[in-house]
mmCIF file of C-alpha atoms and ligand atoms in Angstrom:
data_model
loop_
_atom_site.group_PDB
_atom_site.id
_atom_site.type_symbol
_atom_site.label_atom_id
_atom_site.label_comp_id
_atom_site.label_asym_id
_atom_site.label_seq_id
_atom_site.Cartn_x
_atom_site.Cartn_y
_atom_site.Cartn_z
ATOM 1 C CA MET A 1 12.133 20.359 -16.002
ATOM 2 C CA ASN A 2 9.478 20.193 -18.712
ATOM 3 C CA GLU A 3 6.468 18.768 -16.871
ATOM 4 C CA SER A 4 4.667 17.693 -20.027
ATOM 5 C CA THR A 5 7.449 15.256 -20.949
ATOM 6 C CA SER A 6 8.902 14.278 -17.562
ATOM 7 C CA PRO A 7 7.898 10.831 -16.257
ATOM 8 C CA PRO A 8 5.129 10.672 -13.645
ATOM 9 C CA VAL A 9 6.325 10.110 -10.074
ATOM 10 C CA MET A 10 4.870 7.437 -7.781
ATOM 11 C CA VAL A 11 5.496 6.874 -4.066
ATOM 12 C CA VAL A 12 5.021 3.256 -2.935
ATOM 13 C CA THR A 13 5.232 2.490 0.785
ATOM 14 C CA GLY A 14 6.428 -0.965 1.819
ATOM 15 C CA GLY A 15 7.999 -1.542 -1.575
ATOM 16 C CA SER A 16 10.819 -3.815 -0.457
ATOM 17 C CA ARG A 17 8.826 -7.048 -0.478
ATOM 18 C CA GLY A 18 5.558 -8.703 -1.474
ATOM 19 C CA ILE A 19 2.813 -6.696 -3.168
ATOM 20 C CA GLY A 20 4.719 -3.396 -2.838
ATOM 21 C CA ALA A 21 7.790 -4.782 -4.631
ATOM 22 C CA SER A 22 5.580 -5.965 -7.518
ATOM 23 C CA VAL A 23 3.942 -2.531 -7.722
ATOM 24 C CA CYS A 24 7.373 -0.854 -7.902
ATOM 25 C CA LEU A 25 8.584 -3.151 -10.686
ATOM 26 C CA LEU A 26 5.394 -2.856 -12.764
ATOM 27 C CA ALA A 27 5.213 0.913 -12.290
ATOM 28 C CA ALA A 28 8.851 1.296 -13.374
ATOM 29 C CA GLN A 29 8.127 -0.830 -16.455
ATOM 30 C CA GLN A 30 5.192 1.444 -17.270
ATOM 31 C CA GLY A 31 7.405 4.525 -17.159
ATOM 32 C CA TYR A 32 6.842 5.885 -13.652
ATOM 33 C CA ARG A 33 9.767 7.184 -11.662
ATOM 34 C CA VAL A 34 9.191 5.213 -8.454
ATOM 35 C CA VAL A 35 10.139 6.206 -4.908
ATOM 36 C CA LEU A 36 10.164 3.031 -2.790
ATOM 37 C CA GLY A 37 9.647 3.471 0.959
ATOM 38 C CA TYR A 38 10.772 0.645 3.254
ATOM 39 C CA ARG A 39 11.161 0.188 7.000
ATOM 40 C CA GLU A 40 14.234 -2.029 7.446
ATOM 41 C CA SER A 41 14.755 -4.336 4.442
ATOM 42 C CA ARG A 42 17.408 -2.224 2.757
ATOM 43 C CA LYS A 43 18.985 -5.100 0.848
ATOM 44 C CA GLU A 44 15.619 -6.203 -0.580
ATOM 45 C CA ALA A 45 14.745 -2.596 -1.472
ATOM 46 C CA GLU A 46 18.047 -2.195 -3.308
ATOM 47 C CA GLU A 47 17.427 -5.469 -5.141
ATOM 48 C CA VAL A 48 14.063 -4.174 -6.369
ATOM 49 C CA ALA A 49 15.801 -0.992 -7.557
ATOM 50 C CA ALA A 50 18.497 -3.030 -9.330
ATOM 51 C CA ARG A 51 15.902 -5.231 -11.067
ATOM 52 C CA ALA A 52 13.995 -2.158 -12.254
ATOM 53 C CA SER A 53 17.198 -0.551 -13.455
ATOM 54 C CA ALA A 54 18.220 -3.668 -15.420
ATOM 55 C CA ASP A 55 14.871 -3.313 -17.165
ATOM 56 C CA GLY A 56 15.511 0.366 -17.977
ATOM 57 C CA GLY A 57 13.345 1.745 -15.147
ATOM 58 C CA THR A 58 13.960 3.971 -12.125
ATOM 59 C CA VAL A 59 13.246 2.973 -8.512
ATOM 60 C CA LEU A 60 14.712 5.081 -5.705
ATOM 61 C CA PRO A 61 14.734 3.351 -2.281
ATOM 62 C CA VAL A 62 14.191 5.588 0.787
ATOM 63 C CA ARG A 63 14.110 4.276 4.354
ATOM 64 C CA ALA A 64 10.909 5.569 5.941
ATOM 65 C CA ASP A 65 8.790 4.080 8.729
ATOM 66 C CA VAL A 66 5.259 5.178 7.831
ATOM 67 C CA SER A 67 4.211 5.302 11.486
ATOM 68 C CA VAL A 68 6.779 8.070 12.131
ATOM 69 C CA GLU A 69 5.631 11.485 10.913
ATOM 70 C CA ALA A 70 9.161 12.837 10.328
ATOM 71 C CA ASP A 71 10.010 9.799 8.179
ATOM 72 C CA VAL A 72 6.878 10.282 6.067
ATOM 73 C CA VAL A 73 7.595 13.970 5.523
ATOM 74 C CA ARG A 74 11.187 13.142 4.549
ATOM 75 C CA LEU A 75 9.970 10.422 2.146
ATOM 76 C CA PHE A 76 7.819 12.925 0.253
ATOM 77 C CA GLU A 77 10.436 15.697 0.388
ATOM 78 C CA THR A 78 13.002 13.287 -1.074
ATOM 79 C CA ALA A 79 10.529 12.232 -3.750
ATOM 80 C CA SER A 80 9.840 15.833 -4.782
ATOM 81 C CA GLU A 81 13.516 16.820 -4.762
ATOM 82 C CA GLU A 82 15.015 13.765 -6.444
ATOM 83 C CA ALA A 83 12.224 12.456 -8.681
ATOM 84 C CA GLY A 84 9.819 15.363 -9.335
ATOM 85 C CA PRO A 85 6.201 16.266 -8.531
ATOM 86 C CA VAL A 86 4.397 13.288 -6.990
ATOM 87 C CA THR A 87 1.137 12.379 -8.760
ATOM 88 C CA ALA A 88 0.626 8.814 -7.514
ATOM 89 C CA LEU A 89 0.698 7.215 -4.063
ATOM 90 C CA VAL A 90 0.287 3.550 -3.183
ATOM 91 C CA ASN A 91 -0.403 3.251 0.545
ATOM 92 C CA ASN A 92 0.793 -0.347 0.753
ATOM 93 C CA ALA A 93 2.919 -0.731 3.927
ATOM 94 C CA GLY A 94 1.074 -2.908 6.397
ATOM 95 C CA ILE A 95 1.642 -5.369 9.227
ATOM 96 C CA LEU A 96 -0.157 -8.048 11.147
ATOM 97 C CA GLU A 97 0.928 -9.809 14.322
ATOM 98 C CA GLY A 98 0.673 -13.364 15.704
ATOM 99 C CA GLN A 99 -2.676 -15.089 15.342
ATOM 100 C CA MET A 100 -4.754 -14.877 18.540
ATOM 101 C CA ASP A 101 -8.218 -14.155 19.849
ATOM 102 C CA LEU A 102 -9.048 -10.567 20.777
ATOM 103 C CA VAL A 103 -9.463 -11.692 24.401
ATOM 104 C CA ASP A 104 -5.659 -12.115 24.635
ATOM 105 C CA MET A 105 -4.534 -8.937 22.812
ATOM 106 C CA THR A 106 -2.341 -6.351 24.581
ATOM 107 C CA PRO A 107 -2.835 -2.608 24.072
ATOM 108 C CA ASP A 108 0.725 -2.352 22.686
ATOM 109 C CA ARG A 109 -0.008 -4.845 19.949
ATOM 110 C CA ILE A 110 -3.236 -3.097 18.951
ATOM 111 C CA ASP A 111 -1.409 0.256 18.913
ATOM 112 C CA ARG A 112 1.416 -1.108 16.725
ATOM 113 C CA VAL A 113 -1.005 -2.474 14.126
ATOM 114 C CA PHE A 114 -3.039 0.734 13.994
ATOM 115 C CA ALA A 115 0.081 2.933 13.985
ATOM 116 C CA VAL A 116 1.381 1.354 10.773
ATOM 117 C CA ASN A 117 -1.814 0.388 8.960
ATOM 118 C CA VAL A 118 -3.989 3.394 9.828
ATOM 119 C CA ARG A 119 -1.870 6.318 11.056
ATOM 120 C CA GLY A 120 0.800 5.537 8.449
ATOM 121 C CA SER A 121 -1.721 5.551 5.605
ATOM 122 C CA PHE A 122 -3.303 8.775 6.879
ATOM 123 C CA LEU A 123 0.077 10.538 7.130
ATOM 124 C CA CYS A 124 1.153 9.431 3.653
ATOM 125 C CA ALA A 125 -2.186 10.504 2.170
ATOM 126 C CA ARG A 126 -1.825 13.877 3.898
ATOM 127 C CA GLU A 127 1.652 14.479 2.469
ATOM 128 C CA ALA A 128 0.529 13.358 -0.990
ATOM 129 C CA ILE A 129 -2.500 15.667 -0.990
ATOM 130 C CA ARG A 130 -0.393 18.628 0.156
ATOM 131 C CA ARG A 131 1.599 18.171 -3.042
ATOM 132 C CA MET A 132 -1.132 17.053 -5.471
ATOM 133 C CA ALA A 133 -4.020 19.410 -4.626
ATOM 134 C CA ARG A 134 -4.724 21.972 -7.343
ATOM 135 C CA SER A 135 -5.586 24.602 -4.719
ATOM 136 C CA ARG A 136 -2.018 24.189 -3.400
ATOM 137 C CA GLY A 137 -0.372 24.452 -6.814
ATOM 138 C CA GLY A 138 -0.313 20.711 -7.555
ATOM 139 C CA ASN A 139 -1.293 18.832 -10.719
ATOM 140 C CA GLY A 140 -3.846 16.472 -9.153
ATOM 141 C CA GLY A 141 -3.140 12.772 -8.883
ATOM 142 C CA ALA A 142 -4.346 9.412 -7.663
ATOM 143 C CA ILE A 143 -4.026 7.411 -4.441
ATOM 144 C CA VAL A 144 -4.582 3.693 -4.013
ATOM 145 C CA ASN A 145 -4.909 2.354 -0.486
ATOM 146 C CA VAL A 146 -4.119 -1.316 0.074
ATOM 147 C CA SER A 147 -6.888 -2.571 2.314
ATOM 148 C CA SER A 148 -7.795 -6.248 2.693
ATOM 149 C CA ALA A 149 -10.672 -8.674 2.272
ATOM 150 C CA ALA A 150 -10.205 -9.030 6.043
ATOM 151 C CA SER A 151 -12.094 -5.735 6.435
ATOM 152 C CA ARG A 152 -15.336 -7.509 5.462
ATOM 153 C CA ILE A 153 -14.475 -11.004 6.807
ATOM 154 C CA GLY A 154 -13.231 -9.807 10.222
ATOM 155 C CA ALA A 155 -10.401 -12.378 10.665
ATOM 156 C CA PRO A 156 -11.840 -14.114 13.770
ATOM 157 C CA HIS A 157 -9.309 -16.167 15.804
ATOM 158 C CA GLU A 158 -6.509 -14.692 13.724
ATOM 159 C CA TYR A 159 -6.230 -10.897 13.860
ATOM 160 C CA ILE A 160 -9.363 -8.851 14.361
ATOM 161 C CA ASP A 161 -7.127 -5.841 15.088
ATOM 162 C CA TYR A 162 -5.625 -6.115 11.598
ATOM 163 C CA ALA A 163 -9.068 -6.591 9.986
ATOM 164 C CA ALA A 164 -10.434 -3.554 11.846
ATOM 165 C CA SER A 165 -7.446 -1.445 10.785
ATOM 166 C CA LYS A 166 -8.327 -2.297 7.176
ATOM 167 C CA GLY A 167 -11.960 -1.376 7.885
ATOM 168 C CA ALA A 168 -10.618 2.045 8.855
ATOM 169 C CA ILE A 169 -8.795 2.216 5.520
ATOM 170 C CA ASP A 170 -12.018 1.430 3.632
ATOM 171 C CA THR A 171 -13.787 4.266 5.452
ATOM 172 C CA MET A 172 -10.874 6.660 4.916
ATOM 173 C CA THR A 173 -10.971 5.824 1.197
ATOM 174 C CA LEU A 174 -14.684 6.693 0.987
ATOM 175 C CA GLY A 175 -14.412 9.964 2.913
ATOM 176 C CA LEU A 176 -11.156 11.174 1.417
ATOM 177 C CA SER A 177 -12.280 10.449 -2.132
ATOM 178 C CA LYS A 178 -15.140 12.925 -1.669
ATOM 179 C CA GLU A 179 -12.982 15.433 0.213
ATOM 180 C CA VAL A 180 -10.365 15.777 -2.542
ATOM 181 C CA ALA A 181 -12.321 14.992 -5.733
ATOM 182 C CA ALA A 182 -12.553 18.672 -6.672
ATOM 183 C CA GLU A 183 -8.777 18.964 -6.137
ATOM 184 C CA GLY A 184 -8.215 16.606 -9.090
ATOM 185 C CA ILE A 185 -7.272 13.697 -6.823
ATOM 186 C CA ARG A 186 -8.854 10.237 -7.072
ATOM 187 C CA VAL A 187 -8.739 7.896 -4.055
ATOM 188 C CA ASN A 188 -9.511 4.194 -4.399
ATOM 189 C CA ALA A 189 -8.607 0.988 -2.574
ATOM 190 C CA VAL A 190 -7.863 -2.629 -3.391
ATOM 191 C CA ARG A 191 -8.929 -5.381 -1.029
ATOM 192 C CA PRO A 192 -6.650 -8.373 -1.710
ATOM 193 C CA GLY A 193 -7.668 -11.830 -0.508
ATOM 194 C CA ILE A 194 -5.059 -14.534 0.121
ATOM 195 C CA ILE A 195 -1.914 -13.365 -1.665
ATOM 196 C CA ASP A 196 1.289 -15.390 -1.640
ATOM 197 C CA THR A 197 3.717 -13.156 0.300
ATOM 198 C CA GLY A 198 5.739 -13.314 3.509
ATOM 199 C CA ILE A 199 3.100 -11.486 5.574
ATOM 200 C CA HIS A 200 1.431 -14.757 6.638
ATOM 201 C CA ALA A 201 4.629 -15.937 8.337
ATOM 202 C CA SER A 202 4.550 -12.847 10.543
ATOM 203 C CA GLY A 203 1.161 -14.077 11.793
ATOM 204 C CA GLY A 204 2.960 -17.260 12.913
ATOM 205 C CA GLU A 205 1.635 -19.517 10.104
ATOM 206 C CA PRO A 206 4.006 -19.621 7.105
ATOM 207 C CA GLY A 207 1.787 -22.323 5.548
ATOM 208 C CA ARG A 208 -1.412 -20.231 5.745
ATOM 209 C CA VAL A 209 -1.590 -19.641 1.986
ATOM 210 C CA LYS A 210 -1.526 -23.413 1.334
ATOM 211 C CA ARG A 211 -4.161 -24.052 4.022
ATOM 212 C CA VAL A 212 -6.601 -21.343 2.932
ATOM 213 C CA ALA A 213 -6.180 -21.475 -0.877
ATOM 214 C CA PRO A 214 -8.556 -24.473 -1.386
ATOM 215 C CA MET A 215 -11.339 -22.493 0.368
ATOM 216 C CA VAL A 216 -11.108 -19.630 -2.134
ATOM 217 C CA PRO A 217 -13.776 -19.981 -4.868
ATOM 218 C CA MET A 218 -11.038 -19.828 -7.507
ATOM 219 C CA GLN A 219 -9.198 -22.473 -5.422
ATOM 220 C CA ARG A 220 -5.847 -20.742 -5.404
ATOM 221 C CA ALA A 221 -3.984 -17.873 -3.817
ATOM 222 C CA GLY A 222 -3.390 -14.689 -5.782
ATOM 223 C CA SER A 223 0.049 -13.455 -6.791
ATOM 224 C CA PRO A 224 1.500 -10.067 -5.833
ATOM 225 C CA GLU A 225 1.611 -9.280 -9.561
ATOM 226 C CA GLU A 226 -2.153 -9.762 -9.916
ATOM 227 C CA VAL A 227 -2.721 -7.166 -7.182
ATOM 228 C CA ALA A 228 -0.110 -4.849 -8.705
ATOM 229 C CA HIS A 229 -1.868 -4.885 -12.094
ATOM 230 C CA THR A 230 -5.149 -3.798 -10.466
ATOM 231 C CA ILE A 231 -3.374 -1.022 -8.548
ATOM 232 C CA LEU A 232 -1.629 0.288 -11.664
ATOM 233 C CA TRP A 233 -4.945 0.256 -13.527
ATOM 234 C CA LEU A 234 -6.656 2.239 -10.749
ATOM 235 C CA LEU A 235 -3.866 4.816 -10.935
ATOM 236 C CA SER A 236 -4.055 5.067 -14.720
ATOM 237 C CA ASP A 237 -6.205 7.291 -16.908
ATOM 238 C CA GLU A 238 -8.186 4.192 -17.860
ATOM 239 C CA ALA A 239 -9.790 4.487 -14.410
ATOM 240 C CA SER A 240 -10.318 8.250 -14.749
ATOM 241 C CA TYR A 241 -13.955 8.195 -13.542
ATOM 242 C CA LEU A 242 -13.363 5.937 -10.522
ATOM 243 C CA THR A 243 -13.039 7.375 -7.055
ATOM 244 C CA GLY A 244 -14.095 6.055 -3.662
ATOM 245 C CA THR A 245 -14.188 2.521 -5.082
ATOM 246 C CA LEU A 246 -13.089 -0.568 -3.142
ATOM 247 C CA VAL A 247 -11.894 -3.226 -5.593
ATOM 248 C CA ASP A 248 -11.824 -6.817 -4.309
ATOM 249 C CA VAL A 249 -8.856 -8.761 -5.695
ATOM 250 C CA SER A 250 -9.673 -11.976 -3.936
ATOM 251 C CA GLY A 251 -10.557 -14.808 -6.317
ATOM 252 C CA GLY A 252 -14.218 -14.602 -5.312
ATOM 253 C CA ARG A 253 -13.530 -14.870 -1.562
HETATM 254 P P1 NAP B 301 4.883 -8.164 3.216
HETATM 255 O O1 NAP B 301 5.372 -9.113 2.169
HETATM 256 O O2 NAP B 301 5.006 -8.548 4.649
HETATM 257 O O3 NAP B 301 5.565 -6.748 2.983
HETATM 258 C C1 NAP B 301 5.258 -5.707 3.832
HETATM 259 C C2 NAP B 301 5.953 -4.458 3.384
HETATM 260 O O4 NAP B 301 5.564 -3.395 4.256
HETATM 261 C C3 NAP B 301 7.464 -4.568 3.470
HETATM 262 O O5 NAP B 301 8.025 -3.887 2.379
HETATM 263 C C4 NAP B 301 7.783 -3.849 4.772
HETATM 264 O O6 NAP B 301 9.053 -3.218 4.817
HETATM 265 C C5 NAP B 301 6.737 -2.773 4.762
HETATM 266 N N1 NAP B 301 6.496 -2.216 6.097
HETATM 267 C C6 NAP B 301 6.055 -2.843 7.209
HETATM 268 N N2 NAP B 301 5.967 -1.967 8.227
HETATM 269 C C7 NAP B 301 6.370 -0.768 7.745
HETATM 270 C C8 NAP B 301 6.519 0.510 8.292
HETATM 271 N N3 NAP B 301 6.241 0.751 9.589
HETATM 272 N N4 NAP B 301 6.942 1.517 7.500
HETATM 273 C C9 NAP B 301 7.238 1.287 6.195
HETATM 274 N N5 NAP B 301 7.132 0.089 5.615
HETATM 275 C C10 NAP B 301 6.704 -0.926 6.381
HETATM 276 O O7 NAP B 301 3.324 -7.823 3.004
HETATM 277 P P2 NAP B 301 2.353 -7.951 1.739
HETATM 278 O O8 NAP B 301 1.618 -9.232 1.854
HETATM 279 O O9 NAP B 301 3.055 -7.598 0.493
HETATM 280 O O10 NAP B 301 1.298 -6.816 2.134
HETATM 281 C C11 NAP B 301 1.290 -5.532 1.534
HETATM 282 C C12 NAP B 301 -0.048 -4.900 1.871
HETATM 283 O O11 NAP B 301 -1.086 -5.746 1.381
HETATM 284 C C13 NAP B 301 -0.311 -4.737 3.367
HETATM 285 O O12 NAP B 301 -0.970 -3.532 3.617
HETATM 286 C C14 NAP B 301 -1.213 -5.919 3.681
HETATM 287 O O13 NAP B 301 -2.029 -5.668 4.799
HETATM 288 C C15 NAP B 301 -2.016 -6.000 2.401
HETATM 289 N N6 NAP B 301 -2.646 -7.296 2.162
HETATM 290 C C16 NAP B 301 -1.913 -8.421 1.989
HETATM 291 C C17 NAP B 301 -2.547 -9.640 1.786
HETATM 292 C C18 NAP B 301 -1.819 -10.933 1.591
HETATM 293 O O14 NAP B 301 -2.457 -12.001 1.604
HETATM 294 N N7 NAP B 301 -0.512 -10.915 1.408
HETATM 295 C C19 NAP B 301 -3.948 -9.692 1.764
HETATM 296 C C20 NAP B 301 -4.658 -8.505 1.944
HETATM 297 C C21 NAP B 301 -3.999 -7.322 2.136
HETATM 298 P P3 NAP B 301 10.336 -4.018 5.380
HETATM 299 O O15 NAP B 301 10.655 -5.041 4.334
HETATM 300 O O16 NAP B 301 11.390 -2.994 5.495
HETATM 301 O O17 NAP B 301 9.915 -4.636 6.682
#
């Protein structure tokens, strides 16, 4: 394969729905060969791939639970073998659980949230860096972590565990950006505010977007596409001097 003309390869975790699906579609439109990781929504993942394909793009769905190391390794091995050298990672897969005060949280719940949101992002970043780092024969690259405005708001009475897991992602972004800068790898994060996706229903309040939107300074929720555009920009050469930056995509919230 001629690397100078082959399309760049992007891994997107949690690409079957919501923000991740929008990232996959926009990236495919922009000429990336996209490897879409999903946990269980195979049908939705295949629909994203079909939509990209109808538009002339390439999205390859791969089942991979980011909290399972073997799945993450297989995701990146599949990407390298079937799409080419990975130069972009979007650490997007994330979960939250039912709204409650910390005083009622079980250890299992806290572990589940941290296993996906924190350990999963760490493992994916590790596999990406092993392939991107110049000292390991890679071509450099860029990582965008999907954090949340919750990391600075704290999500009281809803999900402090989730907010704290995103705080860990902010800190990982800062440290990792410095650790791999000389390897030709940029690491940034987006911190979305209230975005209209299905994640709010998994907190037990499907109407949360409608309830909270009027309290946002811009008085509306954001769309997954608005977050996707910021992510694609951070991955692009237009953001070539940005690393360790946390970009709020939150309508002023
Ligand atoms: P969503 O609509 O619920 O989609 C979540 C995605 O993550 C799905 O594709 C899901 O795959 C995948 N996923 C969940 N657990 C996984 C695992 N263990 N391994 C691999 N994939 C997994 O969520 P979203 O709103 O688009 O959120 C995407 C990211 O944005 C998350 O990190 C979230 O914390 C962050 N965020 C969202 C908002 C918001 O208001 N929506 C605000 C701030 C930050 P399956 O379909 O297979 O389950």
